[in-house]
Amino acid sequence: MKATLRKAPSRKLFASGLGSVLLPLAALIAIPCGAFAQSAARAPATPTFTKDVAPILQRSCQSCHRPDSIAPMSLLTYEEARPWAQSIRSNVAQRIMPPWHIDRNIGINEFKNSVALPDADIATIVKWVDGGALKGNPADMPSPRKFEDNDRWNIGTPDLIVQMPKDILVGAKAPDAWRNVVVDSGLTEDRYIKAFELKPLKGHRVIHHVGGSIVSPDGRSSFLEAYGIGKNGNTLDADEGVLMKAGAKVTFGLHLHAVKDETSANVAMAFKFYPKGYTPKHVVYTEEMGDVTDLDFPPNSPNVRTDGYQTLLKPTRIIAYQPHMHTRGKAMCMEAIYPPAEGVSGGAGRGNKVETLSCVSNFQFNWHIVYEYASDAQPLLPTGTVLHIVSWHDNSVNLRGNPDADNWIGYGQRTIDDMSHAWVTYFSMTDEEYKAAVAERKVVLQTKAKEKQNAGAAARLAASASLPVR
């Protein structure tokens, strides 16, 4: 998959040992409780569904939690939500829902596509449930949210849609299946792609994931993106693009699994192009990095660590990060191991040899989320940097969803097997471009630090004068 964003602020170093991942895992569960205490003053005294909770659900939950969508229950009305109140509380308190599992206390914490709930919203939901999950005044209920037609694309109106020519029928009881379907794009001239989106048109319940690639007439294949639940389309920045050659084909690699009902599946990929004749400055790629195939998870082993590496041969800007594991996946971090005498990815200092860029400390197999770094947070990595992908798997009964903790598990394509790698979206730079980007990043970080300092001074002044802070 491909995406975009841009630069990286200050980050916390991460010692990549077993104990270091257990701390983020514990912190992920513990932190919301502290957040509730800090946010309680801002939360309503007696939250009700109609006035306080419904607006949160409309903003952050109902896209999936509505009829004919992917969630198991609808949360459009009080009558639908009330039976699930305790479950809603538990999932938002642990930051399992909405699905955004990046660790907020390690590495980069600025993303373009974050769906994480603010602390104040979590506090409101918790207080609502703890207070009896009251309905409230019907007059306070906001107007029902209007949803876009499911046939619309998140990237906007496409210039080209390439669809599988026929459905694939998945039986009610069938083993996992993999299909590679190649479709002519119909493109008659070279074009640079500005935005793209791969999604199911039918049978999303039986589609574990789909990989989409472009195959040029000379046979060269370029991976574009992987669809999984939680993945939307990608729109690139103005100076970034992907070349699609005239006569190119689109390859759909589907992983299918049965859901107890006979189901037809079909997928399509949509493209938006730059204007004819426009050539973007940077060509974007998405690659599988840190892949380890000699996995060895003994039966009843709760914490197996795996380390994968990829050396960057040119200065690189990282745009997005997507961990990939299967049902035993527990956590995954991406570190940058810098060459000698290089500083952190923002170029703000020297002497730091290792920096943790991102950790997903609460990996959820049912959600394959791409974490798209914000423009001012994209890592800037010099030539010779080693990307270190560290994963932890749990092949024990402690991990909910483990199909069989008594079996040895190794690498494989099936859901009951496992994997350990990350999909990394990036583009390469020249040495001059890298130096300019680092200099620009320093200015951004200095500006942010000054703004934060000024805001703190203003808050202290307002507090001392007993005035409200605005």
PDB file of N, CA and C in Angstrom, residues 264-350:
ATOM      1  N   SER A 264     -20.122 -14.918  -2.152  1.00  0.00           N
ATOM      2  CA  SER A 264     -19.416 -14.480  -3.362  1.00  0.00           C
ATOM      3  C   SER A 264     -18.543 -13.283  -3.027  1.00  0.00           C
ATOM      4  N   ALA A 265     -17.332 -13.272  -3.584  1.00  0.00           N
ATOM      5  CA  ALA A 265     -16.386 -12.187  -3.318  1.00  0.00           C
ATOM      6  C   ALA A 265     -15.900 -11.583  -4.625  1.00  0.00           C
ATOM      7  N   ASN A 266     -15.715 -10.275  -4.607  1.00  0.00           N
ATOM      8  CA  ASN A 266     -15.130  -9.576  -5.753  1.00  0.00           C
ATOM      9  C   ASN A 266     -14.443  -8.318  -5.234  1.00  0.00           C
ATOM     10  N   VAL A 267     -13.342  -7.936  -5.865  1.00  0.00           N
ATOM     11  CA  VAL A 267     -12.595  -6.751  -5.449  1.00  0.00           C
ATOM     12  C   VAL A 267     -12.260  -5.897  -6.661  1.00  0.00           C
ATOM     13  N   ALA A 268     -11.907  -4.654  -6.395  1.00  0.00           N
ATOM     14  CA  ALA A 268     -11.525  -3.725  -7.462  1.00  0.00           C
ATOM     15  C   ALA A 268     -10.488  -2.764  -6.915  1.00  0.00           C
ATOM     16  N   MET A 269      -9.729  -2.173  -7.836  1.00  0.00           N
ATOM     17  CA  MET A 269      -8.793  -1.115  -7.465  1.00  0.00           C
ATOM     18  C   MET A 269      -9.108   0.119  -8.292  1.00  0.00           C
ATOM     19  N   ALA A 270      -9.146   1.266  -7.600  1.00  0.00           N
ATOM     20  CA  ALA A 270      -9.453   2.538  -8.252  1.00  0.00           C
ATOM     21  C   ALA A 270      -8.205   3.411  -8.260  1.00  0.00           C
ATOM     22  N   PHE A 271      -8.060   4.221  -9.297  1.00  0.00           N
ATOM     23  CA  PHE A 271      -6.902   5.088  -9.462  1.00  0.00           C
ATOM     24  C   PHE A 271      -7.340   6.505  -9.809  1.00  0.00           C
ATOM     25  N   LYS A 272      -6.622   7.465  -9.243  1.00  0.00           N
ATOM     26  CA  LYS A 272      -6.700   8.850  -9.687  1.00  0.00           C
ATOM     27  C   LYS A 272      -5.311   9.244 -10.183  1.00  0.00           C
ATOM     28  N   PHE A 273      -5.262   9.909 -11.349  1.00  0.00           N
ATOM     29  CA  PHE A 273      -3.987  10.233 -11.962  1.00  0.00           C
ATOM     30  C   PHE A 273      -3.669  11.722 -11.869  1.00  0.00           C
ATOM     31  N   TYR A 274      -2.366  12.016 -11.914  1.00  0.00           N
ATOM     32  CA  TYR A 274      -1.951  13.395 -12.116  1.00  0.00           C
ATOM     33  C   TYR A 274      -2.316  13.814 -13.537  1.00  0.00           C
ATOM     34  N   PRO A 275      -2.367  15.113 -13.803  1.00  0.00           N
ATOM     35  CA  PRO A 275      -2.649  15.557 -15.177  1.00  0.00           C
ATOM     36  C   PRO A 275      -1.625  14.989 -16.159  1.00  0.00           C
ATOM     37  N   LYS A 276      -2.027  14.792 -17.375  1.00  0.00           N
ATOM     38  CA  LYS A 276      -1.126  14.280 -18.401  1.00  0.00           C
ATOM     39  C   LYS A 276       0.087  15.196 -18.536  1.00  0.00           C
ATOM     40  N   GLY A 277       1.243  14.575 -18.614  1.00  0.00           N
ATOM     41  CA  GLY A 277       2.470  15.340 -18.773  1.00  0.00           C
ATOM     42  C   GLY A 277       3.146  15.730 -17.475  1.00  0.00           C
ATOM     43  N   TYR A 278       2.445  15.561 -16.327  1.00  0.00           N
ATOM     44  CA  TYR A 278       3.039  15.935 -15.037  1.00  0.00           C
ATOM     45  C   TYR A 278       3.884  14.785 -14.503  1.00  0.00           C
ATOM     46  N   THR A 279       5.110  15.096 -14.073  1.00  0.00           N
ATOM     47  CA  THR A 279       5.999  14.102 -13.487  1.00  0.00           C
ATOM     48  C   THR A 279       6.319  14.501 -12.057  1.00  0.00           C
ATOM     49  N   PRO A 280       5.884  13.749 -11.064  1.00  0.00           N
ATOM     50  CA  PRO A 280       6.180  14.088  -9.663  1.00  0.00           C
ATOM     51  C   PRO A 280       7.672  13.945  -9.373  1.00  0.00           C
ATOM     52  N   LYS A 281       8.106  14.638  -8.359  1.00  0.00           N
ATOM     53  CA  LYS A 281       9.527  14.665  -8.006  1.00  0.00           C
ATOM     54  C   LYS A 281      10.001  13.334  -7.444  1.00  0.00           C
ATOM     55  N   HIS A 282       9.157  12.657  -6.676  1.00  0.00           N
ATOM     56  CA  HIS A 282       9.562  11.423  -6.011  1.00  0.00           C
ATOM     57  C   HIS A 282       8.638  10.276  -6.401  1.00  0.00           C
ATOM     58  N   VAL A 283       9.225   9.119  -6.648  1.00  0.00           N
ATOM     59  CA  VAL A 283       8.468   7.903  -6.932  1.00  0.00           C
ATOM     60  C   VAL A 283       8.384   7.083  -5.645  1.00  0.00           C
ATOM     61  N   VAL A 284       7.162   6.747  -5.242  1.00  0.00           N
ATOM     62  CA  VAL A 284       6.895   6.091  -3.961  1.00  0.00           C
ATOM     63  C   VAL A 284       6.836   4.574  -4.141  1.00  0.00           C
ATOM     64  N   TYR A 285       7.373   3.860  -3.162  1.00  0.00           N
ATOM     65  CA  TYR A 285       7.345   2.400  -3.170  1.00  0.00           C
ATOM     66  C   TYR A 285       6.838   1.881  -1.827  1.00  0.00           C
ATOM     67  N   THR A 286       6.255   0.696  -1.852  1.00  0.00           N
ATOM     68  CA  THR A 286       5.915  -0.026  -0.627  1.00  0.00           C
ATOM     69  C   THR A 286       6.577  -1.393  -0.694  1.00  0.00           C
ATOM     70  N   GLU A 287       7.349  -1.722   0.339  1.00  0.00           N
ATOM     71  CA  GLU A 287       8.080  -2.988   0.341  1.00  0.00           C
ATOM     72  C   GLU A 287       7.875  -3.721   1.663  1.00  0.00           C
ATOM     73  N   GLU A 288       7.974  -5.029   1.569  1.00  0.00           N
ATOM     74  CA  GLU A 288       7.963  -5.899   2.740  1.00  0.00           C
ATOM     75  C   GLU A 288       9.365  -5.885   3.336  1.00  0.00           C
ATOM     76  N   MET A 289       9.507  -5.421   4.575  1.00  0.00           N
ATOM     77  CA  MET A 289      10.826  -5.285   5.195  1.00  0.00           C
ATOM     78  C   MET A 289      10.910  -6.071   6.494  1.00  0.00           C
ATOM     79  N   GLY A 290      12.121  -6.531   6.798  1.00  0.00           N
ATOM     80  CA  GLY A 290      12.354  -7.271   8.033  1.00  0.00           C
ATOM     81  C   GLY A 290      11.703  -8.636   8.053  1.00  0.00           C
ATOM     82  N   ASP A 291      11.496  -9.231   6.888  1.00  0.00           N
ATOM     83  CA  ASP A 291      10.790 -10.513   6.814  1.00  0.00           C
ATOM     84  C   ASP A 291      11.656 -11.632   7.385  1.00  0.00           C
ATOM     85  N   VAL A 292      11.069 -12.426   8.283  1.00  0.00           N
ATOM     86  CA  VAL A 292      11.750 -13.584   8.864  1.00  0.00           C
ATOM     87  C   VAL A 292      10.892 -14.811   8.579  1.00  0.00           C
ATOM     88  N   THR A 293      11.504 -15.808   7.935  1.00  0.00           N
ATOM     89  CA  THR A 293      10.737 -17.001   7.548  1.00  0.00           C
ATOM     90  C   THR A 293      11.049 -18.223   8.413  1.00  0.00           C
ATOM     91  N   ASP A 294      12.118 -18.167   9.200  1.00  0.00           N
ATOM     92  CA  ASP A 294      12.424 -19.333  10.051  1.00  0.00           C
ATOM     93  C   ASP A 294      11.824 -19.143  11.438  1.00  0.00           C
ATOM     94  N   LEU A 295      10.520 -18.946  11.474  1.00  0.00           N
ATOM     95  CA  LEU A 295       9.830 -18.751  12.747  1.00  0.00           C
ATOM     96  C   LEU A 295       9.753 -20.065  13.516  1.00  0.00           C
ATOM     97  N   ASP A 296       9.859 -19.968  14.829  1.00  0.00           N
ATOM     98  CA  ASP A 296       9.855 -21.153  15.687  1.00  0.00           C
ATOM     99  C   ASP A 296       9.141 -20.799  16.990  1.00  0.00           C
ATOM    100  N   PHE A 297       7.829 -21.125  17.046  1.00  0.00           N
ATOM    101  CA  PHE A 297       7.023 -20.828  18.224  1.00  0.00           C
ATOM    102  C   PHE A 297       6.626 -22.143  18.891  1.00  0.00           C
ATOM    103  N   PRO A 298       7.333 -22.570  19.930  1.00  0.00           N
ATOM    104  CA  PRO A 298       6.995 -23.823  20.600  1.00  0.00           C
ATOM    105  C   PRO A 298       5.597 -23.759  21.218  1.00  0.00           C
ATOM    106  N   PRO A 299       5.004 -24.912  21.486  1.00  0.00           N
ATOM    107  CA  PRO A 299       3.706 -24.921  22.153  1.00  0.00           C
ATOM    108  C   PRO A 299       3.775 -24.200  23.506  1.00  0.00           C
ATOM    109  N   ASN A 300       2.720 -23.489  23.827  1.00  0.00           N
ATOM    110  CA  ASN A 300       2.577 -22.823  25.120  1.00  0.00           C
ATOM    111  C   ASN A 300       3.748 -21.875  25.438  1.00  0.00           C
ATOM    112  N   SER A 301       4.204 -21.174  24.418  1.00  0.00           N
ATOM    113  CA  SER A 301       5.274 -20.179  24.613  1.00  0.00           C
ATOM    114  C   SER A 301       4.648 -18.792  24.535  1.00  0.00           C
ATOM    115  N   PRO A 302       4.651 -18.024  25.639  1.00  0.00           N
ATOM    116  CA  PRO A 302       3.889 -16.780  25.690  1.00  0.00           C
ATOM    117  C   PRO A 302       4.580 -15.567  25.076  1.00  0.00           C
ATOM    118  N   ASN A 303       5.897 -15.637  24.838  1.00  0.00           N
ATOM    119  CA  ASN A 303       6.579 -14.412  24.409  1.00  0.00           C
ATOM    120  C   ASN A 303       7.811 -14.769  23.577  1.00  0.00           C
ATOM    121  N   VAL A 304       7.617 -14.947  22.277  1.00  0.00           N
ATOM    122  CA  VAL A 304       8.717 -15.310  21.385  1.00  0.00           C
ATOM    123  C   VAL A 304       9.098 -14.077  20.568  1.00  0.00           C
ATOM    124  N   ARG A 305      10.356 -13.687  20.668  1.00  0.00           N
ATOM    125  CA  ARG A 305      10.835 -12.503  19.961  1.00  0.00           C
ATOM    126  C   ARG A 305      11.491 -12.894  18.639  1.00  0.00           C
ATOM    127  N   THR A 306      11.254 -12.067  17.607  1.00  0.00           N
ATOM    128  CA  THR A 306      11.848 -12.258  16.287  1.00  0.00           C
ATOM    129  C   THR A 306      12.424 -10.930  15.826  1.00  0.00           C
ATOM    130  N   ASP A 307      13.607 -10.960  15.208  1.00  0.00           N
ATOM    131  CA  ASP A 307      14.273  -9.748  14.745  1.00  0.00           C
ATOM    132  C   ASP A 307      14.554  -9.842  13.251  1.00  0.00           C
ATOM    133  N   GLY A 308      14.101  -8.831  12.502  1.00  0.00           N
ATOM    134  CA  GLY A 308      14.378  -8.747  11.075  1.00  0.00           C
ATOM    135  C   GLY A 308      15.030  -7.405  10.757  1.00  0.00           C
ATOM    136  N   TYR A 309      15.805  -7.361   9.664  1.00  0.00           N
ATOM    137  CA  TYR A 309      16.588  -6.173   9.359  1.00  0.00           C
ATOM    138  C   TYR A 309      16.520  -5.836   7.863  1.00  0.00           C
ATOM    139  N   GLN A 310      16.626  -4.538   7.580  1.00  0.00           N
ATOM    140  CA  GLN A 310      16.730  -4.080   6.201  1.00  0.00           C
ATOM    141  C   GLN A 310      17.620  -2.842   6.174  1.00  0.00           C
ATOM    142  N   THR A 311      18.676  -2.869   5.350  1.00  0.00           N
ATOM    143  CA  THR A 311      19.590  -1.744   5.239  1.00  0.00           C
ATOM    144  C   THR A 311      19.135  -0.813   4.128  1.00  0.00           C
ATOM    145  N   LEU A 312      19.109   0.475   4.405  1.00  0.00           N
ATOM    146  CA  LEU A 312      18.728   1.483   3.419  1.00  0.00           C
ATOM    147  C   LEU A 312      19.974   1.954   2.678  1.00  0.00           C
ATOM    148  N   LEU A 313      19.985   1.798   1.369  1.00  0.00           N
ATOM    149  CA  LEU A 313      21.164   2.107   0.568  1.00  0.00           C
ATOM    150  C   LEU A 313      21.193   3.549   0.091  1.00  0.00           C
ATOM    151  N   LYS A 314      20.103   4.284   0.340  1.00  0.00           N
ATOM    152  CA  LYS A 314      20.039   5.700  -0.015  1.00  0.00           C
ATOM    153  C   LYS A 314      19.319   6.444   1.109  1.00  0.00           C
ATOM    154  N   PRO A 315      19.501   7.776   1.183  1.00  0.00           N
ATOM    155  CA  PRO A 315      18.683   8.533   2.132  1.00  0.00           C
ATOM    156  C   PRO A 315      17.205   8.285   1.848  1.00  0.00           C
ATOM    157  N   THR A 316      16.423   8.119   2.902  1.00  0.00           N
ATOM    158  CA  THR A 316      15.050   7.640   2.734  1.00  0.00           C
ATOM    159  C   THR A 316      14.096   8.417   3.620  1.00  0.00           C
ATOM    160  N   ARG A 317      12.919   8.658   3.070  1.00  0.00           N
ATOM    161  CA  ARG A 317      11.830   9.258   3.845  1.00  0.00           C
ATOM    162  C   ARG A 317      10.741   8.207   4.018  1.00  0.00           C
ATOM    163  N   ILE A 318      10.423   7.851   5.272  1.00  0.00           N
ATOM    164  CA  ILE A 318       9.408   6.843   5.554  1.00  0.00           C
ATOM    165  C   ILE A 318       8.046   7.527   5.616  1.00  0.00           C
ATOM    166  N   ILE A 319       7.109   6.984   4.875  1.00  0.00           N
ATOM    167  CA  ILE A 319       5.782   7.582   4.770  1.00  0.00           C
ATOM    168  C   ILE A 319       4.759   6.853   5.634  1.00  0.00           C
ATOM    169  N   ALA A 320       4.850   5.513   5.699  1.00  0.00           N
ATOM    170  CA  ALA A 320       3.843   4.751   6.443  1.00  0.00           C
ATOM    171  C   ALA A 320       4.434   3.423   6.907  1.00  0.00           C
ATOM    172  N   TYR A 321       3.806   2.879   7.940  1.00  0.00           N
ATOM    173  CA  TYR A 321       4.262   1.639   8.583  1.00  0.00           C
ATOM    174  C   TYR A 321       3.053   0.762   8.841  1.00  0.00           C
ATOM    175  N   GLN A 322       3.134  -0.510   8.436  1.00  0.00           N
ATOM    176  CA  GLN A 322       2.049  -1.455   8.674  1.00  0.00           C
ATOM    177  C   GLN A 322       2.629  -2.785   9.151  1.00  0.00           C
ATOM    178  N   PRO A 323       2.445  -3.131  10.434  1.00  0.00           N
ATOM    179  CA  PRO A 323       2.903  -4.439  10.918  1.00  0.00           C
ATOM    180  C   PRO A 323       2.075  -5.561  10.291  1.00  0.00           C
ATOM    181  N   HIS A 324       2.727  -6.711  10.101  1.00  0.00           N
ATOM    182  CA  HIS A 324       1.971  -7.865   9.608  1.00  0.00           C
ATOM    183  C   HIS A 324       2.387  -9.124  10.357  1.00  0.00           C
ATOM    184  N   MET A 325       1.419  -9.669  11.093  1.00  0.00           N
ATOM    185  CA  MET A 325       1.559 -10.961  11.766  1.00  0.00           C
ATOM    186  C   MET A 325       0.208 -11.658  11.653  1.00  0.00           C
ATOM    187  N   HIS A 326       0.140 -12.891  12.150  1.00  0.00           N
ATOM    188  CA  HIS A 326      -1.127 -13.615  12.117  1.00  0.00           C
ATOM    189  C   HIS A 326      -1.695 -13.718  13.537  1.00  0.00           C
ATOM    190  N   THR A 327      -2.397 -14.819  13.819  1.00  0.00           N
ATOM    191  CA  THR A 327      -3.212 -14.879  15.035  1.00  0.00           C
ATOM    192  C   THR A 327      -2.392 -14.872  16.322  1.00  0.00           C
ATOM    193  N   ARG A 328      -1.108 -15.272  16.273  1.00  0.00           N
ATOM    194  CA  ARG A 328      -0.291 -15.251  17.494  1.00  0.00           C
ATOM    195  C   ARG A 328       0.447 -13.930  17.674  1.00  0.00           C
ATOM    196  N   GLY A 329       0.265 -13.010  16.749  1.00  0.00           N
ATOM    197  CA  GLY A 329       0.951 -11.738  16.845  1.00  0.00           C
ATOM    198  C   GLY A 329       0.574 -10.975  18.102  1.00  0.00           C
ATOM    199  N   LYS A 330       1.571 -10.399  18.770  1.00  0.00           N
ATOM    200  CA  LYS A 330       1.368  -9.733  20.051  1.00  0.00           C
ATOM    201  C   LYS A 330       1.796  -8.266  19.998  1.00  0.00           C
ATOM    202  N   ALA A 331       2.954  -7.995  19.428  1.00  0.00           N
ATOM    203  CA  ALA A 331       3.460  -6.628  19.351  1.00  0.00           C
ATOM    204  C   ALA A 331       4.532  -6.566  18.275  1.00  0.00           C
ATOM    205  N   MET A 332       4.710  -5.361  17.690  1.00  0.00           N
ATOM    206  CA  MET A 332       5.778  -5.165  16.719  1.00  0.00           C
ATOM    207  C   MET A 332       6.254  -3.721  16.774  1.00  0.00           C
ATOM    208  N   CYS A 333       7.578  -3.546  16.775  1.00  0.00           N
ATOM    209  CA  CYS A 333       8.191  -2.223  16.774  1.00  0.00           C
ATOM    210  C   CYS A 333       9.116  -2.087  15.572  1.00  0.00           C
ATOM    211  N   MET A 334       9.283  -0.855  15.112  1.00  0.00           N
ATOM    212  CA  MET A 334      10.227  -0.546  14.043  1.00  0.00           C
ATOM    213  C   MET A 334      11.250   0.456  14.572  1.00  0.00           C
ATOM    214  N   GLU A 335      12.520   0.051  14.581  1.00  0.00           N
ATOM    215  CA  GLU A 335      13.612   0.894  15.034  1.00  0.00           C
ATOM    216  C   GLU A 335      14.466   1.336  13.855  1.00  0.00           C
ATOM    217  N   ALA A 336      15.152   2.446  14.039  1.00  0.00           N
ATOM    218  CA  ALA A 336      16.191   2.878  13.110  1.00  0.00           C
ATOM    219  C   ALA A 336      17.529   2.748  13.822  1.00  0.00           C
ATOM    220  N   ILE A 337      18.424   1.940  13.266  1.00  0.00           N
ATOM    221  CA  ILE A 337      19.791   1.816  13.772  1.00  0.00           C
ATOM    222  C   ILE A 337      20.661   2.663  12.854  1.00  0.00           C
ATOM    223  N   TYR A 338      21.162   3.770  13.383  1.00  0.00           N
ATOM    224  CA  TYR A 338      21.842   4.747  12.546  1.00  0.00           C
ATOM    225  C   TYR A 338      23.305   4.380  12.322  1.00  0.00           C
ATOM    226  N   PRO A 339      23.847   4.788  11.198  1.00  0.00           N
ATOM    227  CA  PRO A 339      25.287   4.622  10.989  1.00  0.00           C
ATOM    228  C   PRO A 339      26.062   5.524  11.945  1.00  0.00           C
ATOM    229  N   PRO A 340      27.360   5.304  12.121  1.00  0.00           N
ATOM    230  CA  PRO A 340      28.145   6.114  13.060  1.00  0.00           C
ATOM    231  C   PRO A 340      28.042   7.608  12.765  1.00  0.00           C
ATOM    232  N   ALA A 341      27.999   8.391  13.839  1.00  0.00           N
ATOM    233  CA  ALA A 341      28.027   9.862  13.781  1.00  0.00           C
ATOM    234  C   ALA A 341      26.746  10.471  13.258  1.00  0.00           C
ATOM    235  N   GLU A 342      25.689   9.684  13.081  1.00  0.00           N
ATOM    236  CA  GLU A 342      24.421  10.244  12.643  1.00  0.00           C
ATOM    237  C   GLU A 342      23.508  10.450  13.848  1.00  0.00           C
ATOM    238  N   GLY A 343      22.600  11.400  13.725  1.00  0.00           N
ATOM    239  CA  GLY A 343      21.687  11.710  14.816  1.00  0.00           C
ATOM    240  C   GLY A 343      20.343  11.073  14.616  1.00  0.00           C
ATOM    241  N   VAL A 344      19.354  11.596  15.328  1.00  0.00           N
ATOM    242  CA  VAL A 344      18.010  11.064  15.233  1.00  0.00           C
ATOM    243  C   VAL A 344      17.389  11.451  13.908  1.00  0.00           C
ATOM    244  N   SER A 345      16.240  10.864  13.579  1.00  0.00           N
ATOM    245  CA  SER A 345      15.662  11.016  12.239  1.00  0.00           C
ATOM    246  C   SER A 345      15.267  12.444  11.921  1.00  0.00           C
ATOM    247  N   GLY A 346      15.013  13.258  12.942  1.00  0.00           N
ATOM    248  CA  GLY A 346      14.710  14.652  12.686  1.00  0.00           C
ATOM    249  C   GLY A 346      15.950  15.491  12.475  1.00  0.00           C
ATOM    250  N   GLY A 347      17.144  14.893  12.619  1.00  0.00           N
ATOM    251  CA  GLY A 347      18.370  15.640  12.452  1.00  0.00           C
ATOM    252  C   GLY A 347      18.615  16.606  13.595  1.00  0.00           C
ATOM    253  N   ALA A 348      18.004  16.381  14.759  1.00  0.00           N
ATOM    254  CA  ALA A 348      18.064  17.348  15.844  1.00  0.00           C
ATOM    255  C   ALA A 348      19.260  17.133  16.767  1.00  0.00           C
ATOM    256  N   GLY A 349      20.046  16.099  16.558  1.00  0.00           N
ATOM    257  CA  GLY A 349      21.164  15.862  17.440  1.00  0.00           C
ATOM    258  C   GLY A 349      22.041  14.751  16.917  1.00  0.00           C
ATOM    259  N   ARG A 350      23.158  14.517  17.580  1.00  0.00           N
ATOM    260  CA  ARG A 350      24.077  13.472  17.163  1.00  0.00           C
ATOM    261  C   ARG A 350      24.367  12.539  18.332  1.00  0.00           C
TER     262      ARG A 350
END
